[in-house]
PDB file of C-alpha atoms and ligand atoms in Angstrom:
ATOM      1  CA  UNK A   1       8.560  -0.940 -22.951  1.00 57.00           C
ATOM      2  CA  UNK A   2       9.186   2.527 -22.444  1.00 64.00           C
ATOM      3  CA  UNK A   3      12.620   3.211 -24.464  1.00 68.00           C
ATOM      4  CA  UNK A   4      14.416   4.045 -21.014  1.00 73.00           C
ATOM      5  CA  UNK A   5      17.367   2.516 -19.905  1.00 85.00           C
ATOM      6  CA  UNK A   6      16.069   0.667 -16.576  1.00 92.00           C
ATOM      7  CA  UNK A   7      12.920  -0.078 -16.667  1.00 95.00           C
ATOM      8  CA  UNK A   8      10.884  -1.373 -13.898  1.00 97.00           C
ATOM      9  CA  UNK A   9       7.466  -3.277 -14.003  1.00 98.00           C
ATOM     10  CA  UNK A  10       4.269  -2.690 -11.703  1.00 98.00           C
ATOM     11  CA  UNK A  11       1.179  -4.817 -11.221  1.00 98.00           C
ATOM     12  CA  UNK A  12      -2.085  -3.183 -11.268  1.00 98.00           C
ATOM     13  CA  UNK A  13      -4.262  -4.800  -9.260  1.00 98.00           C
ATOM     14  CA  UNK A  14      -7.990  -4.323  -9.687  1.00 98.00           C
ATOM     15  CA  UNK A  15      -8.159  -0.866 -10.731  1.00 97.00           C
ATOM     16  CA  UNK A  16     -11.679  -0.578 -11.164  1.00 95.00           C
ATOM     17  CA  UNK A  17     -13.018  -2.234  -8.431  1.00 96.00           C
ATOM     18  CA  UNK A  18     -10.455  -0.824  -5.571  1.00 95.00           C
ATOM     19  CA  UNK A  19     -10.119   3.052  -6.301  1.00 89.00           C
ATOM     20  CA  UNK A  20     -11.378   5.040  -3.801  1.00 89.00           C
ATOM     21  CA  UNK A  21      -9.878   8.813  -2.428  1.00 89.00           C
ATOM     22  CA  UNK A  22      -7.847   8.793  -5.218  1.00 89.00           C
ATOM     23  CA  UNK A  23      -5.214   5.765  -4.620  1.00 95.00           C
ATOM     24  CA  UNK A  24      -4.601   5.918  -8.110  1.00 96.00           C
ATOM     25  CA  UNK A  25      -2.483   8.661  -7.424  1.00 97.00           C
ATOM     26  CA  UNK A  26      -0.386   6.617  -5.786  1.00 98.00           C
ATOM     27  CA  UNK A  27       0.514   4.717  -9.539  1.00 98.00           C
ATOM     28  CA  UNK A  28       0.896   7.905 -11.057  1.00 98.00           C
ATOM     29  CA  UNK A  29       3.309   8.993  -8.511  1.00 98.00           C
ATOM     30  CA  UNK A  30       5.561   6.236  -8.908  1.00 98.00           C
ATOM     31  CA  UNK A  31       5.617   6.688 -12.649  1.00 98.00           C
ATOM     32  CA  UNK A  32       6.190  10.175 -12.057  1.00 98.00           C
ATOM     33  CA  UNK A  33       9.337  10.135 -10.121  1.00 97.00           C
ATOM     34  CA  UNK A  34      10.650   7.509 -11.963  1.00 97.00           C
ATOM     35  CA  UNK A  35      10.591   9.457 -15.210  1.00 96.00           C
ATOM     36  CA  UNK A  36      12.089  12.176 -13.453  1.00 96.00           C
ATOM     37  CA  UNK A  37      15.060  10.009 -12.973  1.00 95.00           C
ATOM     38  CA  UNK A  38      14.591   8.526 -16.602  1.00 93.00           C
ATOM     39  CA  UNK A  39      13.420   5.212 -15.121  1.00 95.00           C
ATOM     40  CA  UNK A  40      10.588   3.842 -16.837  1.00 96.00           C
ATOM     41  CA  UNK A  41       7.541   1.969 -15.200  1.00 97.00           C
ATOM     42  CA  UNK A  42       5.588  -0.206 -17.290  1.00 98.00           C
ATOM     43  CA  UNK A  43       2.236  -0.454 -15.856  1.00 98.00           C
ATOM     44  CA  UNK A  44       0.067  -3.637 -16.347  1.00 98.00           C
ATOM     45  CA  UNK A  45      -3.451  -3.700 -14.773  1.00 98.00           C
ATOM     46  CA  UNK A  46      -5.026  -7.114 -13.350  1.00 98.00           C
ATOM     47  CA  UNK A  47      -8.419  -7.562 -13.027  1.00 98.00           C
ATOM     48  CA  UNK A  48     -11.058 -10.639 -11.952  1.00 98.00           C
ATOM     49  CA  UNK A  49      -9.869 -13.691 -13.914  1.00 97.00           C
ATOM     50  CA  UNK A  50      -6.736 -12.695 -15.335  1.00 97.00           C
ATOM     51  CA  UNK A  51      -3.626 -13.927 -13.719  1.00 96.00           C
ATOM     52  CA  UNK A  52      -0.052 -12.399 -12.680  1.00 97.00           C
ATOM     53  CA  UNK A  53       3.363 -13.588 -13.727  1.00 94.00           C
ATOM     54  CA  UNK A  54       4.552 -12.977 -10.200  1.00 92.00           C
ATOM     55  CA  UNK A  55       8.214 -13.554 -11.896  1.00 93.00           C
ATOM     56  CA  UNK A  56       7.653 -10.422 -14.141  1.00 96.00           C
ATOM     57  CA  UNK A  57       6.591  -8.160 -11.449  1.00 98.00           C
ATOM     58  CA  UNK A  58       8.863  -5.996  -9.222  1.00 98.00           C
ATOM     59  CA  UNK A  59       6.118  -3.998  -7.786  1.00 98.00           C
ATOM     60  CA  UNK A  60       2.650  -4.358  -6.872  1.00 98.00           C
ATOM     61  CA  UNK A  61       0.285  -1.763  -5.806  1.00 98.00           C
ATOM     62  CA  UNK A  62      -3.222  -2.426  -4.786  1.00 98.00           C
ATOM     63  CA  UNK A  63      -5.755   0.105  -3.284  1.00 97.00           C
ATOM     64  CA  UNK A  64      -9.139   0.311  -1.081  1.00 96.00           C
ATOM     65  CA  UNK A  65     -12.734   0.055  -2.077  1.00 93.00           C
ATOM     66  CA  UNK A  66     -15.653  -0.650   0.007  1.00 89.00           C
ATOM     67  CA  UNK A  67     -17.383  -4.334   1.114  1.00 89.00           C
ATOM     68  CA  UNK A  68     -19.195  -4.980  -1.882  1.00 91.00           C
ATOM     69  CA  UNK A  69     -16.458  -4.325  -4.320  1.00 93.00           C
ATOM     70  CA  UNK A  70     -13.884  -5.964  -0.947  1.00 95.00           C
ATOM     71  CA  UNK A  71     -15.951  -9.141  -1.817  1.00 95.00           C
ATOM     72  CA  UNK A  72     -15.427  -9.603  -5.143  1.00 96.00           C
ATOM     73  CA  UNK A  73     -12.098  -9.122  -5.219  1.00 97.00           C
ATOM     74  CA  UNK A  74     -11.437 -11.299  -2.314  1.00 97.00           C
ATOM     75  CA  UNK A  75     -12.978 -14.067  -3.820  1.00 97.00           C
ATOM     76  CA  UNK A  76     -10.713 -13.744  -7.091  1.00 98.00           C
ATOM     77  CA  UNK A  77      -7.743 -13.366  -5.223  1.00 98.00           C
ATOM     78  CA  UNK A  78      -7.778 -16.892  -3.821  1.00 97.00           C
ATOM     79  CA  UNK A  79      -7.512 -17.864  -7.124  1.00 97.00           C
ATOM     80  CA  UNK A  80      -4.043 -15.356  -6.982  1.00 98.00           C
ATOM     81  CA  UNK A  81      -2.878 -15.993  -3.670  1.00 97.00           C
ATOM     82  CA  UNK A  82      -0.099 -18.295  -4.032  1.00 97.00           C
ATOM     83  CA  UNK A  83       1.513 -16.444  -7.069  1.00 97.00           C
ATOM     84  CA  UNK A  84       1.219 -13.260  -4.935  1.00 98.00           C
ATOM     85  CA  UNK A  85       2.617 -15.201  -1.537  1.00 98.00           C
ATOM     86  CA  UNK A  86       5.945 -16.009  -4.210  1.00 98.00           C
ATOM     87  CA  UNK A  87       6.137 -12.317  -5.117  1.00 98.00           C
ATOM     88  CA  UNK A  88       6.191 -11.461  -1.480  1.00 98.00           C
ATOM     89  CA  UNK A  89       8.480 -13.973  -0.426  1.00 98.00           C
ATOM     90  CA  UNK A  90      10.778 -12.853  -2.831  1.00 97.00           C
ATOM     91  CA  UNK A  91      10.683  -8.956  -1.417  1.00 98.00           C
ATOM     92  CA  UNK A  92       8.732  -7.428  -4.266  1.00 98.00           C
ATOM     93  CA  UNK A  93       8.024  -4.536  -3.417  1.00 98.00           C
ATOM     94  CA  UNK A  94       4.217  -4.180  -2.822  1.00 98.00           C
ATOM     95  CA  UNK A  95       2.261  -1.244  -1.681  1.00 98.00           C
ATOM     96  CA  UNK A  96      -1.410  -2.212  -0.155  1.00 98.00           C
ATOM     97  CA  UNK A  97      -4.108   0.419   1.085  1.00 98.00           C
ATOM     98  CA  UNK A  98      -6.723   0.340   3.677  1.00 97.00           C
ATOM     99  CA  UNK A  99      -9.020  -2.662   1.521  1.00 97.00           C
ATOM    100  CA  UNK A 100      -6.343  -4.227  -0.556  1.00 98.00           C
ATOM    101  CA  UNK A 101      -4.188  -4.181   3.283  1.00 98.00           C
ATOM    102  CA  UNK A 102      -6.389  -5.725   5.409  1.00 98.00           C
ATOM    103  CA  UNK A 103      -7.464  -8.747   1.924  1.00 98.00           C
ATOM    104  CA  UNK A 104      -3.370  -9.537   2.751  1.00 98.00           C
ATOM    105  CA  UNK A 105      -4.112 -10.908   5.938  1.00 98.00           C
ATOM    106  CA  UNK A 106      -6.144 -13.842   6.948  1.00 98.00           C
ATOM    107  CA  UNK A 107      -9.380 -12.563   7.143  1.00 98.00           C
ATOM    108  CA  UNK A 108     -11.913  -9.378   7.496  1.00 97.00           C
ATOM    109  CA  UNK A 109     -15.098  -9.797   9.063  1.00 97.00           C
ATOM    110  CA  UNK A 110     -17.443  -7.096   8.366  1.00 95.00           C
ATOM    111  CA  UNK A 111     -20.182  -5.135   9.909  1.00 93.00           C
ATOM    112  CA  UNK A 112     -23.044  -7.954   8.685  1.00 93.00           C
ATOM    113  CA  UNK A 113     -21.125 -10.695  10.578  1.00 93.00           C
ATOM    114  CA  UNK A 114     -19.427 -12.558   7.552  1.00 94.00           C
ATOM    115  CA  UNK A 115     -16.455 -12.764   6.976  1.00 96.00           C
ATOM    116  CA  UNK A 116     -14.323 -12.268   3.390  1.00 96.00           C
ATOM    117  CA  UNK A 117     -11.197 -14.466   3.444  1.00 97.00           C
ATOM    118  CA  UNK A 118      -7.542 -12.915   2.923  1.00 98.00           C
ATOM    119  CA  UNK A 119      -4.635 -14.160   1.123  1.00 98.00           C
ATOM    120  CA  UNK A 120      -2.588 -14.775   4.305  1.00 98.00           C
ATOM    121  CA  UNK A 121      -0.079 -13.375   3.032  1.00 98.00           C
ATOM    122  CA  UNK A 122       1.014 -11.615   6.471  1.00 98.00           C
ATOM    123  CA  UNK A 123      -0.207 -12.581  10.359  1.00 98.00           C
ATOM    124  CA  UNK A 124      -2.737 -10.388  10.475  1.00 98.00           C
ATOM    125  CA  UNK A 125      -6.769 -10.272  10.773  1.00 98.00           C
ATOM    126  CA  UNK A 126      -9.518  -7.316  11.019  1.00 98.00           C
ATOM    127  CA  UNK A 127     -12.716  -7.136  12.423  1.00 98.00           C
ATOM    128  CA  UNK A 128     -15.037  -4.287  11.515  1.00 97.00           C
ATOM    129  CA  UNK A 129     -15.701  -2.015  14.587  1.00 97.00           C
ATOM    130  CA  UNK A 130     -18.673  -0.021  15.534  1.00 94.00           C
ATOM    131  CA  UNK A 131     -17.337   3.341  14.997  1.00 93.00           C
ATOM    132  CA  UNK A 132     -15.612   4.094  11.557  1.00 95.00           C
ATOM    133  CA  UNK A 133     -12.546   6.330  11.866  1.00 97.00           C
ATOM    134  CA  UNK A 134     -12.364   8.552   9.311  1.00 97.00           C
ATOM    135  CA  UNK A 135     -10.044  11.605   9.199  1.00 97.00           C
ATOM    136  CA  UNK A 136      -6.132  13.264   8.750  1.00 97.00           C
ATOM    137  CA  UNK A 137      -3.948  10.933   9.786  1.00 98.00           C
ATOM    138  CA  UNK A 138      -0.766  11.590  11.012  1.00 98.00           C
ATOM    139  CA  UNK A 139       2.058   9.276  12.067  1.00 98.00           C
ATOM    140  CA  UNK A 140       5.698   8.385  12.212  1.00 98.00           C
ATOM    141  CA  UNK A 141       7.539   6.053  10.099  1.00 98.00           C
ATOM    142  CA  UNK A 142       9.363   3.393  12.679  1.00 98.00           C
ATOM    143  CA  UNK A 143      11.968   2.849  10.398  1.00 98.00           C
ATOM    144  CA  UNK A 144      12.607   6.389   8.848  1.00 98.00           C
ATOM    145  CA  UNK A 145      11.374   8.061  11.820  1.00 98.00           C
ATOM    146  CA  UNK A 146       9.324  10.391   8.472  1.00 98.00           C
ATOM    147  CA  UNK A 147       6.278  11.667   9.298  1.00 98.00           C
ATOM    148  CA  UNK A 148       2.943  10.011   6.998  1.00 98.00           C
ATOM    149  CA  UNK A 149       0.214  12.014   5.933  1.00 98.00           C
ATOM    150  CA  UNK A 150      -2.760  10.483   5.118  1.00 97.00           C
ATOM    151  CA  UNK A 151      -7.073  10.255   4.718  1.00 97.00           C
ATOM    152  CA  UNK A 152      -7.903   7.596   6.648  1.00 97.00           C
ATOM    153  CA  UNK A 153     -11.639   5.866   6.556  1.00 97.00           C
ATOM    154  CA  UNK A 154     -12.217   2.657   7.396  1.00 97.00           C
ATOM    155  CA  UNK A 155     -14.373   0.813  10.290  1.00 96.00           C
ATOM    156  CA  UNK A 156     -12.490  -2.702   9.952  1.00 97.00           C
ATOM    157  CA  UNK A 157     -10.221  -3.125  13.044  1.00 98.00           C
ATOM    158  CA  UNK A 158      -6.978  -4.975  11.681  1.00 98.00           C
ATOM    159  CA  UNK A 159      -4.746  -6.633  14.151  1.00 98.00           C
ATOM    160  CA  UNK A 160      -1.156  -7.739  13.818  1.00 98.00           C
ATOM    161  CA  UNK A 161       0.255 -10.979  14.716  1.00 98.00           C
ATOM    162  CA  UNK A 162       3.141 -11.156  16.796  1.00 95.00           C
ATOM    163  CA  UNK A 163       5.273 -11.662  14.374  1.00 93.00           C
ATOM    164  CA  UNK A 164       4.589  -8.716  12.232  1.00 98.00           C
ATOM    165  CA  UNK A 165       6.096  -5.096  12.657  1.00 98.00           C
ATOM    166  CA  UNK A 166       3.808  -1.873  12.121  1.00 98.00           C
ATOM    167  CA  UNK A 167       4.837   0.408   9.464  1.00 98.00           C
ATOM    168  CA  UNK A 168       4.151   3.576  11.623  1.00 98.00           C
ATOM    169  CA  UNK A 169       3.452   5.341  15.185  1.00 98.00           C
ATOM    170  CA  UNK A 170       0.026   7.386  14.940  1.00 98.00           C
ATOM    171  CA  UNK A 171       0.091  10.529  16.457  1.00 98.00           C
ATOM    172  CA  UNK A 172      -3.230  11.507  15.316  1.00 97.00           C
ATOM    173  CA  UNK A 173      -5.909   9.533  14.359  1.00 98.00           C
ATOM    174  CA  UNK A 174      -6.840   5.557  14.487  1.00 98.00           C
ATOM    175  CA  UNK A 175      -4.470   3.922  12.061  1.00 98.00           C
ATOM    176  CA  UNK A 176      -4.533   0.064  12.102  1.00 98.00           C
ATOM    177  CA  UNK A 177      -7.440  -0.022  15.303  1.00 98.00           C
ATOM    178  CA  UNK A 178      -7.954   2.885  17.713  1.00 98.00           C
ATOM    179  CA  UNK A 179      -6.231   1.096  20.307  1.00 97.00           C
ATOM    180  CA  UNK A 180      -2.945   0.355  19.864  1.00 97.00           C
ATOM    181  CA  UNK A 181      -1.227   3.425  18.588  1.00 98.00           C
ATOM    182  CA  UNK A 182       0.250   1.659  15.063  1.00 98.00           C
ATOM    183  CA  UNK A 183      -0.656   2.182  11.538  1.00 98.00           C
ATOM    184  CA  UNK A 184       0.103  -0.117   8.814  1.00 98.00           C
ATOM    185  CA  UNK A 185       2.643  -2.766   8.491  1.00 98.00           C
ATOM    186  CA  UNK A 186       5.463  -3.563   7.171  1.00 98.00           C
ATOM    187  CA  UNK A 187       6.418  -7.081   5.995  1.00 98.00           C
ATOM    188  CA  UNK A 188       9.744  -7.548   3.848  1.00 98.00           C
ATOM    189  CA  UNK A 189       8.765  -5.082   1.238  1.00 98.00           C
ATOM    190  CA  UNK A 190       4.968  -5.263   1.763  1.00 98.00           C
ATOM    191  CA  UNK A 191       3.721  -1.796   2.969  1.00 98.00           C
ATOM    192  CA  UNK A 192       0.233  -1.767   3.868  1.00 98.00           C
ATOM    193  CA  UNK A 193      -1.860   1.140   5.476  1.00 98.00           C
ATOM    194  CA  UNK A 194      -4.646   2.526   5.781  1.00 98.00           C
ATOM    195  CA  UNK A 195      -3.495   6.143   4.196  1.00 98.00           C
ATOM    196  CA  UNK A 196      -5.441   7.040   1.388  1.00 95.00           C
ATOM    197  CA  UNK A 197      -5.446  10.660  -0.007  1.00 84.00           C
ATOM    198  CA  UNK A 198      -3.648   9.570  -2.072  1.00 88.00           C
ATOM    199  CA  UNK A 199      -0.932   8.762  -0.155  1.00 97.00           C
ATOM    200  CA  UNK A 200       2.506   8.987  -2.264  1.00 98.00           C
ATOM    201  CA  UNK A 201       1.699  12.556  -3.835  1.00 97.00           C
ATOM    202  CA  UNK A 202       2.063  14.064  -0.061  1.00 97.00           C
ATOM    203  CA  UNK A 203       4.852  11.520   0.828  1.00 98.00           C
ATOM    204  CA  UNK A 204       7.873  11.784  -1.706  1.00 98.00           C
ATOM    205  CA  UNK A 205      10.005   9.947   1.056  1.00 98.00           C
ATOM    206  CA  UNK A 206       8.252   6.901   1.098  1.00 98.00           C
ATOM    207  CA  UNK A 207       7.582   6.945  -2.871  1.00 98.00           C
ATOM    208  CA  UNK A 208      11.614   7.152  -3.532  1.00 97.00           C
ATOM    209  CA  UNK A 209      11.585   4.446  -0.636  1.00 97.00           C
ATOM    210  CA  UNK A 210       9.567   2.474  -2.826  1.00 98.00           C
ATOM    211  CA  UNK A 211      11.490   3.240  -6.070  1.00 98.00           C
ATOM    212  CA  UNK A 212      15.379   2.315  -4.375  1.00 97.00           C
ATOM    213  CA  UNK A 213      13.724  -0.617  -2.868  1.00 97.00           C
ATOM    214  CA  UNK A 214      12.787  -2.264  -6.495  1.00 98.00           C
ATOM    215  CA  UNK A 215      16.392  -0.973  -8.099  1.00 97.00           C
ATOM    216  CA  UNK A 216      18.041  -2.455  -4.893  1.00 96.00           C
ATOM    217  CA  UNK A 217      15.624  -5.663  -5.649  1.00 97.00           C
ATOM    218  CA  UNK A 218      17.258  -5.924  -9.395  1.00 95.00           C
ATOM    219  CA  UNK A 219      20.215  -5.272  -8.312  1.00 95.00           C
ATOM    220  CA  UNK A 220      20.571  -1.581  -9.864  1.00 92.00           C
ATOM    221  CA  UNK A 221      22.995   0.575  -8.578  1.00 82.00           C
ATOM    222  CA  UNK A 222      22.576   3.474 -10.578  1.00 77.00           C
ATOM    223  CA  UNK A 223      22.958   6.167  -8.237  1.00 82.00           C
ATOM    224  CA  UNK A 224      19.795   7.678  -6.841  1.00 90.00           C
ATOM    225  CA  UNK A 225      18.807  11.170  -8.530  1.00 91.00           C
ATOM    226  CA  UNK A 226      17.373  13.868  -5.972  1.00 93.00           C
ATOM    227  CA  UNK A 227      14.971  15.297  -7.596  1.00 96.00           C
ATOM    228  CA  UNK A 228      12.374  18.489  -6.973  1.00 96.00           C
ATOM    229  CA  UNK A 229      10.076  17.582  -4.423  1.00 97.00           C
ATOM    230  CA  UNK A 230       9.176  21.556  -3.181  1.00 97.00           C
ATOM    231  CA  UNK A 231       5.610  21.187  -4.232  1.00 97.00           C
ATOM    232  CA  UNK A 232       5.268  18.007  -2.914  1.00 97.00           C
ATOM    233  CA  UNK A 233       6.500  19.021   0.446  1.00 98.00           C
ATOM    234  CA  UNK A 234       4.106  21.852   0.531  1.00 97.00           C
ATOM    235  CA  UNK A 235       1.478  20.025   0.174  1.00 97.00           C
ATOM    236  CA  UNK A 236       2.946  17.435   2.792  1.00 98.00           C
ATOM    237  CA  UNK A 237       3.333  20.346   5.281  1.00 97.00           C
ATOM    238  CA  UNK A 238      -0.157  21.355   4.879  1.00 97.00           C
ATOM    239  CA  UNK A 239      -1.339  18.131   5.274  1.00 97.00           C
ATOM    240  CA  UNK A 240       0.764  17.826   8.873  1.00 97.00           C
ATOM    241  CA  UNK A 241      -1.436  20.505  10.005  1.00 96.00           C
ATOM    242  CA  UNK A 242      -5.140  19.485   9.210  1.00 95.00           C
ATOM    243  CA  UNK A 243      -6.873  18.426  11.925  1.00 91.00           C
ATOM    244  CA  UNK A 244      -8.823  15.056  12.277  1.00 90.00           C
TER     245      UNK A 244
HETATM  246  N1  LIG B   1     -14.392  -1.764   3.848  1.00 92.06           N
HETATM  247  C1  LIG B   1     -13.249  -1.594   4.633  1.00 92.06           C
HETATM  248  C2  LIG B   1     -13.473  -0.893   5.971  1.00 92.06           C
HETATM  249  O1  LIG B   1     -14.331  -0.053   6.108  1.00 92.06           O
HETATM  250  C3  LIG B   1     -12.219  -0.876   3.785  1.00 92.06           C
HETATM  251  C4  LIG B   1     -12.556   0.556   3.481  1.00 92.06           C
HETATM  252  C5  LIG B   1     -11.572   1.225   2.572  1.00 92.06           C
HETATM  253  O2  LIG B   1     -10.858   0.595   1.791  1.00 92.06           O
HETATM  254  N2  LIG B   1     -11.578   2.541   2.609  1.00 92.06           N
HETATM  255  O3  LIG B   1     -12.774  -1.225   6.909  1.00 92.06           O
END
């Protein structure tokens, strides 16, 4: 506990294996602006083998890594899948990059032909491609309308199922396959991309989206702090203007 008056609780999930550009950053960000608003985040970390209270939870964040680290955690996360299917079905709020994203959907096949099963989680699938796309990625939340910043690199292709909504229009770069002009999704309070960078330093919006989402979740209705976010938007600005 961290002695402040709401409190929220995040899941770690595989820190060491799935930490790549940074997406740590993303954790520390949320911990960040929630102290600024005197909310504390209690931070638990799940690795292979151990096994989440999905009741405890109302966040989850879970980053990229590449196939061989992909594999192992897919194959422990069968052994999570239906706790983390309850979580989702009951809107925690869950933040997924580029790895972790596509492991939520039903499966990625990778460049040697085999393929790592997902959680299934959300109607989606990815299929690695033979051209990675790797650059500054810049797109449009659909429901905000915000713009994303974001590193993107990744050759797994992911697909969404007709029943699925993307989280974002790209305007530069590949985002969720090169093809279709989305990045991400967005399921319920799932948001998976494929933004690294990290991602929530350069995108206080979607951060403080995050943050009202898992008050709203409790059923908090403190009233929502604005808080400084000049550096952050700097560095958001600049990142607008990088090429790809
Ligand atoms: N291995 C996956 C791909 O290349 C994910 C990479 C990542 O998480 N950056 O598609």
């Amino acid at each position: 506990m961290t002695g402040k008056v709401i409190n929220l609780d995040l899941c770690y999930l595989y820190p060491k294996l799935l930490n790549i550009y940074g997406d740590r950053g993303n954790v520390l960000t949320l911990s960040y602006r929630c102290s600024q608003r005197n909310i504390g985040l209690n931070i638990t970390t799940i690795g292979i083998g151990e096994s989440v209270d999905y009741e405890k939870f109302d966040l989850y964040f879970i980053g990229g890594g590449q196939d061989e680290q992909q594999l192992l955690v897919a194959n422990d996360l069968q052994e999570k899948k239906e706790t983390l299917i309850k979580a989702i079905e009951k809107n925690a709020i869950f933040l997924a990059i580029c790895g972790g994203y596509q492991l939520l959907g039903k499966y990625y096949k990778t460049p040697d032909g085999s393929e790592l099963k997902g959680i299934d989680a959300l109607d989606l699938y990815t299929v690695a491609g033979n051209k990675r796309m790797i650059g500054n990625v810049l797109c449009r939340e659909i429901e905000s309308e915000e713009t994303l910043v974001g590193f993107e690199n990744h050759s797994g292709k992911t697909f969404l199922g007709k029943s699925l909504k993307p989280l974002a229009k790209v305007i530069r770069g590949g985002g969720n396959n090169g093809e279709d002009g989305f990045e991400g999704v967005r399921y319920k309070n799932v948001f998976g991309t494929y933004l690294h960078g990290s991602l929530l330093p350069k995108n206080p919006f979607l951060t403080d989206k995050l943050i009202k989402l898992a008050l709203e979740r409790k059923g908090i209705s403190a009233p929502f702090i604005n808080i400084d976010s000049s550096i952050e938007d700097i560095a958001h600005k600049k990142a607008v203007n990088l090429s790809y």
